[in-house]
Amino acid sequence: MRILTLDIGSGTEDVLLYDDSKEIENCVKMVLPSPSLVYSKKVSYLTKLRSDLFIKGGPIGGGRFADSLKKHLKTGSKIIMTESAAYSVRNSLEEVEAQGIQVTDADNPPQDFKGETLEINEVNLAELQDFLSQFEEDISNVDAVAIAVQDHGVPKDKQSNRRFRMDAIRKRLSDYPKLESLAYSADEVPDHFIRMKSAAKAARLQLPEAQPVIMDTSIAAILGCLEDPRVKKSRTILTANIGNEHVTASIISKGKVLALLEHHTGLLTSTKLESLLKAFSKGKVEGDRVFDEGGHGAFYLREPANLPRIDIMTATGPNRAKLQRTQLEIHFAAPGGDMMMSGPMGLVKATKTKLIKT
């Protein structure tokens, strides 16, 4: 089985071309700048030119890209975005327009537009194929394309998208309490996950013979942690993905998710993160309190008083060094021998599970 995995974060895009006929160490893997970072640099260049912008294409991760657009507007230059592209900035088009960006349903700029057109796309498999072909690698015949992006979702009402995201995760896990249940085939992706649907569509268009599997970046990373050899031997695990934007932690026992927490990395010092994870492991974190602090929330699928003892705490993510400055005994996971492959290895696990079921 060959699986092309793309774990698209805010800082990097981690790529693994998994081939079960090879040792994992011999599979192609790359850590590339994320689309958000790449397009933010393009915008920054056009900002120096004081150029108006027309931006089209699909939604990509906001982060630095959204920040570069704010800086562009401050120069007095105009930005027009198609509806699909505008979801890169916020999940509410009203909020996008409130920032000073004009949102249009037209695919092309107005006739009197004299600025630059920028097309943004998060999944560019043709470029990847061109590069890999120089090394006699081919992705045209993979069995699946597994893509991880983070998507808060678009609530139908005025509910916070932070709460909406946590509610969606909790509902899915309540029905089937395994992380693999949070992976979707192309036809399963709910309409409110616009970025995920865009990734699935792009995968289908570019590699129509391969089965797309779509997952959240944070969930893929903590699922990947479970593939670490030492973690595999443990019964009850606290996993923490310390990403560039989010901290996502879970308690998993015998493969079943018992609890999940999500906060924003920038709001957590090492001391606060240590205190939060200790409380979480003891069932003492309230979701509303996390939300009020600016995070997403937390929930327990088992009565907190009945949580089993944690056998191992394991961490991954580009900001995992925050935990080195704590008193916690943390095992830094390295699935496939590489921490940066946590997301791709989680995607491989989820994809195998889905393909076997189907």
PDB file of N, CA, C and O in Angstrom, residues 46-96:
ATOM      1  N   LEU A  46       4.299  42.109  -2.537  1.00  0.00           N
ATOM      2  CA  LEU A  46       3.362  43.002  -3.227  1.00  0.00           C
ATOM      3  C   LEU A  46       2.995  44.205  -2.354  1.00  0.00           C
ATOM      4  O   LEU A  46       2.642  45.267  -2.871  1.00  0.00           O
ATOM      5  N   THR A  47       3.095  44.046  -1.046  1.00  0.00           N
ATOM      6  CA  THR A  47       2.861  45.181  -0.154  1.00  0.00           C
ATOM      7  C   THR A  47       3.917  46.247  -0.378  1.00  0.00           C
ATOM      8  O   THR A  47       3.608  47.456  -0.382  1.00  0.00           O
ATOM      9  N   LYS A  48       5.158  45.821  -0.555  1.00  0.00           N
ATOM     10  CA  LYS A  48       6.239  46.782  -0.819  1.00  0.00           C
ATOM     11  C   LYS A  48       6.008  47.549  -2.113  1.00  0.00           C
ATOM     12  O   LYS A  48       6.437  48.704  -2.257  1.00  0.00           O
ATOM     13  N   LEU A  49       5.311  46.914  -3.060  1.00  0.00           N
ATOM     14  CA  LEU A  49       5.026  47.564  -4.342  1.00  0.00           C
ATOM     15  C   LEU A  49       3.783  48.444  -4.283  1.00  0.00           C
ATOM     16  O   LEU A  49       3.430  49.079  -5.278  1.00  0.00           O
ATOM     17  N   ARG A  50       3.099  48.440  -3.098  1.00  0.00           N
ATOM     18  CA  ARG A  50       1.850  49.206  -2.918  1.00  0.00           C
ATOM     19  C   ARG A  50       0.810  48.809  -3.973  1.00  0.00           C
ATOM     20  O   ARG A  50       0.118  49.643  -4.562  1.00  0.00           O
ATOM     21  N   SER A  51       0.698  47.506  -4.205  1.00  0.00           N
ATOM     22  CA  SER A  51      -0.212  46.993  -5.231  1.00  0.00           C
ATOM     23  C   SER A  51      -1.532  46.566  -4.611  1.00  0.00           C
ATOM     24  O   SER A  51      -1.554  45.926  -3.555  1.00  0.00           O
ATOM     25  N   ASP A  52      -2.647  46.899  -5.269  1.00  0.00           N
ATOM     26  CA  ASP A  52      -3.928  46.332  -4.877  1.00  0.00           C
ATOM     27  C   ASP A  52      -3.911  44.837  -5.214  1.00  0.00           C
ATOM     28  O   ASP A  52      -3.211  44.401  -6.136  1.00  0.00           O
ATOM     29  N   LEU A  53      -4.704  44.042  -4.465  1.00  0.00           N
ATOM     30  CA  LEU A  53      -4.680  42.600  -4.654  1.00  0.00           C
ATOM     31  C   LEU A  53      -6.061  42.040  -4.939  1.00  0.00           C
ATOM     32  O   LEU A  53      -7.040  42.430  -4.301  1.00  0.00           O
ATOM     33  N   PHE A  54      -6.116  41.123  -5.901  1.00  0.00           N
ATOM     34  CA  PHE A  54      -7.294  40.283  -6.107  1.00  0.00           C
ATOM     35  C   PHE A  54      -6.839  38.861  -5.822  1.00  0.00           C
ATOM     36  O   PHE A  54      -5.934  38.337  -6.479  1.00  0.00           O
ATOM     37  N   ILE A  55      -7.449  38.224  -4.816  1.00  0.00           N
ATOM     38  CA  ILE A  55      -7.017  36.902  -4.383  1.00  0.00           C
ATOM     39  C   ILE A  55      -8.128  35.895  -4.622  1.00  0.00           C
ATOM     40  O   ILE A  55      -9.263  36.074  -4.160  1.00  0.00           O
ATOM     41  N   LYS A  56      -7.807  34.838  -5.338  1.00  0.00           N
ATOM     42  CA  LYS A  56      -8.776  33.785  -5.630  1.00  0.00           C
ATOM     43  C   LYS A  56      -8.177  32.434  -5.288  1.00  0.00           C
ATOM     44  O   LYS A  56      -7.007  32.325  -4.929  1.00  0.00           O
ATOM     45  N   GLY A  57      -8.965  31.389  -5.416  1.00  0.00           N
ATOM     46  CA  GLY A  57      -8.499  30.045  -5.115  1.00  0.00           C
ATOM     47  C   GLY A  57      -9.265  29.467  -3.938  1.00  0.00           C
ATOM     48  O   GLY A  57     -10.354  29.924  -3.588  1.00  0.00           O
ATOM     49  N   GLY A  58      -8.691  28.446  -3.309  1.00  0.00           N
ATOM     50  CA  GLY A  58      -9.358  27.786  -2.194  1.00  0.00           C
ATOM     51  C   GLY A  58      -8.880  28.320  -0.865  1.00  0.00           C
ATOM     52  O   GLY A  58      -7.890  29.040  -0.783  1.00  0.00           O
ATOM     53  N   PRO A  59      -9.572  27.962   0.208  1.00  0.00           N
ATOM     54  CA  PRO A  59      -9.148  28.399   1.541  1.00  0.00           C
ATOM     55  C   PRO A  59      -7.866  27.706   1.960  1.00  0.00           C
ATOM     56  O   PRO A  59      -7.677  26.516   1.697  1.00  0.00           O
ATOM     57  N   ILE A  60      -6.978  28.470   2.575  1.00  0.00           N
ATOM     58  CA  ILE A  60      -5.753  27.913   3.139  1.00  0.00           C
ATOM     59  C   ILE A  60      -5.704  28.295   4.612  1.00  0.00           C
ATOM     60  O   ILE A  60      -6.518  29.089   5.092  1.00  0.00           O
ATOM     61  N   GLY A  61      -4.755  27.740   5.338  1.00  0.00           N
ATOM     62  CA  GLY A  61      -4.603  28.122   6.737  1.00  0.00           C
ATOM     63  C   GLY A  61      -4.287  29.602   6.843  1.00  0.00           C
ATOM     64  O   GLY A  61      -3.466  30.125   6.077  1.00  0.00           O
ATOM     65  N   GLY A  62      -4.910  30.285   7.760  1.00  0.00           N
ATOM     66  CA  GLY A  62      -4.725  31.734   7.902  1.00  0.00           C
ATOM     67  C   GLY A  62      -3.357  32.071   8.457  1.00  0.00           C
ATOM     68  O   GLY A  62      -2.382  32.193   7.728  1.00  0.00           O
ATOM     69  N   GLY A  63      -3.242  32.172   9.772  1.00  0.00           N
ATOM     70  CA  GLY A  63      -1.948  32.398  10.398  1.00  0.00           C
ATOM     71  C   GLY A  63      -1.187  33.555   9.803  1.00  0.00           C
ATOM     72  O   GLY A  63      -1.662  34.688   9.751  1.00  0.00           O
ATOM     73  N   ARG A  64       0.007  33.277   9.330  1.00  0.00           N
ATOM     74  CA  ARG A  64       0.881  34.334   8.816  1.00  0.00           C
ATOM     75  C   ARG A  64       0.324  34.958   7.540  1.00  0.00           C
ATOM     76  O   ARG A  64       0.575  36.127   7.255  1.00  0.00           O
ATOM     77  N   PHE A  65      -0.406  34.172   6.763  1.00  0.00           N
ATOM     78  CA  PHE A  65      -1.020  34.723   5.557  1.00  0.00           C
ATOM     79  C   PHE A  65      -2.023  35.806   5.923  1.00  0.00           C
ATOM     80  O   PHE A  65      -2.014  36.903   5.361  1.00  0.00           O
ATOM     81  N   ALA A  66      -2.880  35.517   6.899  1.00  0.00           N
ATOM     82  CA  ALA A  66      -3.863  36.506   7.340  1.00  0.00           C
ATOM     83  C   ALA A  66      -3.179  37.733   7.928  1.00  0.00           C
ATOM     84  O   ALA A  66      -3.620  38.873   7.714  1.00  0.00           O
ATOM     85  N   ASP A  67      -2.095  37.519   8.656  1.00  0.00           N
ATOM     86  CA  ASP A  67      -1.356  38.652   9.231  1.00  0.00           C
ATOM     87  C   ASP A  67      -0.770  39.541   8.138  1.00  0.00           C
ATOM     88  O   ASP A  67      -0.769  40.770   8.250  1.00  0.00           O
ATOM     89  N   SER A  68      -0.279  38.911   7.069  1.00  0.00           N
ATOM     90  CA  SER A  68       0.307  39.696   5.969  1.00  0.00           C
ATOM     91  C   SER A  68      -0.759  40.524   5.260  1.00  0.00           C
ATOM     92  O   SER A  68      -0.481  41.642   4.794  1.00  0.00           O
ATOM     93  N   LEU A  69      -1.993  40.010   5.202  1.00  0.00           N
ATOM     94  CA  LEU A  69      -3.071  40.765   4.579  1.00  0.00           C
ATOM     95  C   LEU A  69      -3.423  42.002   5.409  1.00  0.00           C
ATOM     96  O   LEU A  69      -3.705  43.074   4.868  1.00  0.00           O
ATOM     97  N   LYS A  70      -3.413  41.853   6.739  1.00  0.00           N
ATOM     98  CA  LYS A  70      -3.680  42.998   7.615  1.00  0.00           C
ATOM     99  C   LYS A  70      -2.634  44.094   7.407  1.00  0.00           C
ATOM    100  O   LYS A  70      -2.960  45.280   7.346  1.00  0.00           O
ATOM    101  N   LYS A  71      -1.372  43.687   7.296  1.00  0.00           N
ATOM    102  CA  LYS A  71      -0.303  44.665   7.077  1.00  0.00           C
ATOM    103  C   LYS A  71      -0.457  45.340   5.715  1.00  0.00           C
ATOM    104  O   LYS A  71      -0.169  46.536   5.564  1.00  0.00           O
ATOM    105  N   HIS A  72      -0.918  44.571   4.742  1.00  0.00           N
ATOM    106  CA  HIS A  72      -1.131  45.130   3.402  1.00  0.00           C
ATOM    107  C   HIS A  72      -2.205  46.217   3.435  1.00  0.00           C
ATOM    108  O   HIS A  72      -2.048  47.287   2.827  1.00  0.00           O
ATOM    109  N   LEU A  73      -3.279  45.952   4.156  1.00  0.00           N
ATOM    110  CA  LEU A  73      -4.367  46.926   4.251  1.00  0.00           C
ATOM    111  C   LEU A  73      -3.920  48.221   4.929  1.00  0.00           C
ATOM    112  O   LEU A  73      -4.398  49.311   4.600  1.00  0.00           O
ATOM    113  N   LYS A  74      -2.999  48.100   5.872  1.00  0.00           N
ATOM    114  CA  LYS A  74      -2.540  49.280   6.606  1.00  0.00           C
ATOM    115  C   LYS A  74      -1.794  50.270   5.715  1.00  0.00           C
ATOM    116  O   LYS A  74      -1.667  51.443   6.062  1.00  0.00           O
ATOM    117  N   THR A  75      -1.328  49.803   4.560  1.00  0.00           N
ATOM    118  CA  THR A  75      -0.640  50.709   3.629  1.00  0.00           C
ATOM    119  C   THR A  75      -1.629  51.511   2.787  1.00  0.00           C
ATOM    120  O   THR A  75      -1.220  52.391   2.036  1.00  0.00           O
ATOM    121  N   GLY A  76      -2.928  51.173   2.918  1.00  0.00           N
ATOM    122  CA  GLY A  76      -3.943  51.843   2.113  1.00  0.00           C
ATOM    123  C   GLY A  76      -4.260  51.117   0.824  1.00  0.00           C
ATOM    124  O   GLY A  76      -5.133  51.557   0.063  1.00  0.00           O
ATOM    125  N   SER A  77      -3.588  50.007   0.576  1.00  0.00           N
ATOM    126  CA  SER A  77      -3.861  49.224  -0.629  1.00  0.00           C
ATOM    127  C   SER A  77      -5.140  48.407  -0.445  1.00  0.00           C
ATOM    128  O   SER A  77      -5.512  48.039   0.670  1.00  0.00           O
ATOM    129  N   LYS A  78      -5.791  48.109  -1.546  1.00  0.00           N
ATOM    130  CA  LYS A  78      -7.065  47.398  -1.524  1.00  0.00           C
ATOM    131  C   LYS A  78      -6.846  45.900  -1.669  1.00  0.00           C
ATOM    132  O   LYS A  78      -5.934  45.450  -2.358  1.00  0.00           O
ATOM    133  N   ILE A  79      -7.730  45.124  -1.023  1.00  0.00           N
ATOM    134  CA  ILE A  79      -7.736  43.666  -1.193  1.00  0.00           C
ATOM    135  C   ILE A  79      -9.154  43.220  -1.526  1.00  0.00           C
ATOM    136  O   ILE A  79     -10.098  43.539  -0.810  1.00  0.00           O
ATOM    137  N   ILE A  80      -9.277  42.477  -2.631  1.00  0.00           N
ATOM    138  CA  ILE A  80     -10.536  41.840  -3.008  1.00  0.00           C
ATOM    139  C   ILE A  80     -10.293  40.333  -2.996  1.00  0.00           C
ATOM    140  O   ILE A  80      -9.304  39.861  -3.571  1.00  0.00           O
ATOM    141  N   MET A  81     -11.178  39.582  -2.346  1.00  0.00           N
ATOM    142  CA  MET A  81     -11.019  38.129  -2.284  1.00  0.00           C
ATOM    143  C   MET A  81     -12.301  37.437  -2.710  1.00  0.00           C
ATOM    144  O   MET A  81     -13.401  37.916  -2.404  1.00  0.00           O
ATOM    145  N   THR A  82     -12.163  36.319  -3.412  1.00  0.00           N
ATOM    146  CA  THR A  82     -13.336  35.500  -3.703  1.00  0.00           C
ATOM    147  C   THR A  82     -13.816  34.876  -2.399  1.00  0.00           C
ATOM    148  O   THR A  82     -13.057  34.772  -1.419  1.00  0.00           O
ATOM    149  N   GLU A  83     -15.057  34.439  -2.368  1.00  0.00           N
ATOM    150  CA  GLU A  83     -15.615  33.902  -1.131  1.00  0.00           C
ATOM    151  C   GLU A  83     -14.796  32.729  -0.608  1.00  0.00           C
ATOM    152  O   GLU A  83     -14.508  32.630   0.586  1.00  0.00           O
ATOM    153  N   SER A  84     -14.424  31.820  -1.509  1.00  0.00           N
ATOM    154  CA  SER A  84     -13.681  30.644  -1.084  1.00  0.00           C
ATOM    155  C   SER A  84     -12.338  31.032  -0.487  1.00  0.00           C
ATOM    156  O   SER A  84     -11.946  30.542   0.580  1.00  0.00           O
ATOM    157  N   ALA A  85     -11.623  31.919  -1.146  1.00  0.00           N
ATOM    158  CA  ALA A  85     -10.316  32.355  -0.648  1.00  0.00           C
ATOM    159  C   ALA A  85     -10.446  33.118   0.667  1.00  0.00           C
ATOM    160  O   ALA A  85      -9.583  33.024   1.543  1.00  0.00           O
ATOM    161  N   ALA A  86     -11.538  33.864   0.821  1.00  0.00           N
ATOM    162  CA  ALA A  86     -11.723  34.699   2.015  1.00  0.00           C
ATOM    163  C   ALA A  86     -11.852  33.878   3.286  1.00  0.00           C
ATOM    164  O   ALA A  86     -11.553  34.378   4.382  1.00  0.00           O
ATOM    165  N   TYR A  87     -12.274  32.635   3.168  1.00  0.00           N
ATOM    166  CA  TYR A  87     -12.358  31.788   4.353  1.00  0.00           C
ATOM    167  C   TYR A  87     -10.971  31.481   4.932  1.00  0.00           C
ATOM    168  O   TYR A  87     -10.867  30.924   6.029  1.00  0.00           O
ATOM    169  N   SER A  88      -9.919  31.857   4.221  1.00  0.00           N
ATOM    170  CA  SER A  88      -8.568  31.719   4.763  1.00  0.00           C
ATOM    171  C   SER A  88      -8.347  32.687   5.919  1.00  0.00           C
ATOM    172  O   SER A  88      -7.501  32.434   6.788  1.00  0.00           O
ATOM    173  N   VAL A  89      -9.080  33.794   5.906  1.00  0.00           N
ATOM    174  CA  VAL A  89      -8.887  34.848   6.905  1.00  0.00           C
ATOM    175  C   VAL A  89      -9.712  34.585   8.154  1.00  0.00           C
ATOM    176  O   VAL A  89      -9.210  34.600   9.280  1.00  0.00           O
ATOM    177  N   ARG A  90     -11.002  34.356   7.954  1.00  0.00           N
ATOM    178  CA  ARG A  90     -11.927  34.041   9.050  1.00  0.00           C
ATOM    179  C   ARG A  90     -12.997  33.101   8.518  1.00  0.00           C
ATOM    180  O   ARG A  90     -13.270  33.062   7.317  1.00  0.00           O
ATOM    181  N   ASN A  91     -13.638  32.380   9.411  1.00  0.00           N
ATOM    182  CA  ASN A  91     -14.720  31.487   8.999  1.00  0.00           C
ATOM    183  C   ASN A  91     -16.033  32.210   8.807  1.00  0.00           C
ATOM    184  O   ASN A  91     -17.027  31.612   8.414  1.00  0.00           O
ATOM    185  N   SER A  92     -16.059  33.491   9.097  1.00  0.00           N
ATOM    186  CA  SER A  92     -17.223  34.340   8.865  1.00  0.00           C
ATOM    187  C   SER A  92     -16.861  35.395   7.834  1.00  0.00           C
ATOM    188  O   SER A  92     -15.944  36.198   8.056  1.00  0.00           O
ATOM    189  N   LEU A  93     -17.574  35.401   6.707  1.00  0.00           N
ATOM    190  CA  LEU A  93     -17.277  36.395   5.673  1.00  0.00           C
ATOM    191  C   LEU A  93     -17.597  37.802   6.144  1.00  0.00           C
ATOM    192  O   LEU A  93     -16.969  38.771   5.699  1.00  0.00           O
ATOM    193  N   GLU A  94     -18.558  37.941   7.038  1.00  0.00           N
ATOM    194  CA  GLU A  94     -18.856  39.250   7.618  1.00  0.00           C
ATOM    195  C   GLU A  94     -17.646  39.786   8.380  1.00  0.00           C
ATOM    196  O   GLU A  94     -17.324  40.983   8.315  1.00  0.00           O
ATOM    197  N   GLU A  95     -16.978  38.899   9.108  1.00  0.00           N
ATOM    198  CA  GLU A  95     -15.791  39.311   9.865  1.00  0.00           C
ATOM    199  C   GLU A  95     -14.638  39.648   8.918  1.00  0.00           C
ATOM    200  O   GLU A  95     -13.824  40.532   9.207  1.00  0.00           O
ATOM    201  N   VAL A  96     -14.558  38.961   7.794  1.00  0.00           N
ATOM    202  CA  VAL A  96     -13.528  39.279   6.801  1.00  0.00           C
ATOM    203  C   VAL A  96     -13.750  40.694   6.265  1.00  0.00           C
ATOM    204  O   VAL A  96     -12.814  41.504   6.185  1.00  0.00           O
TER     205      VAL A  96
END
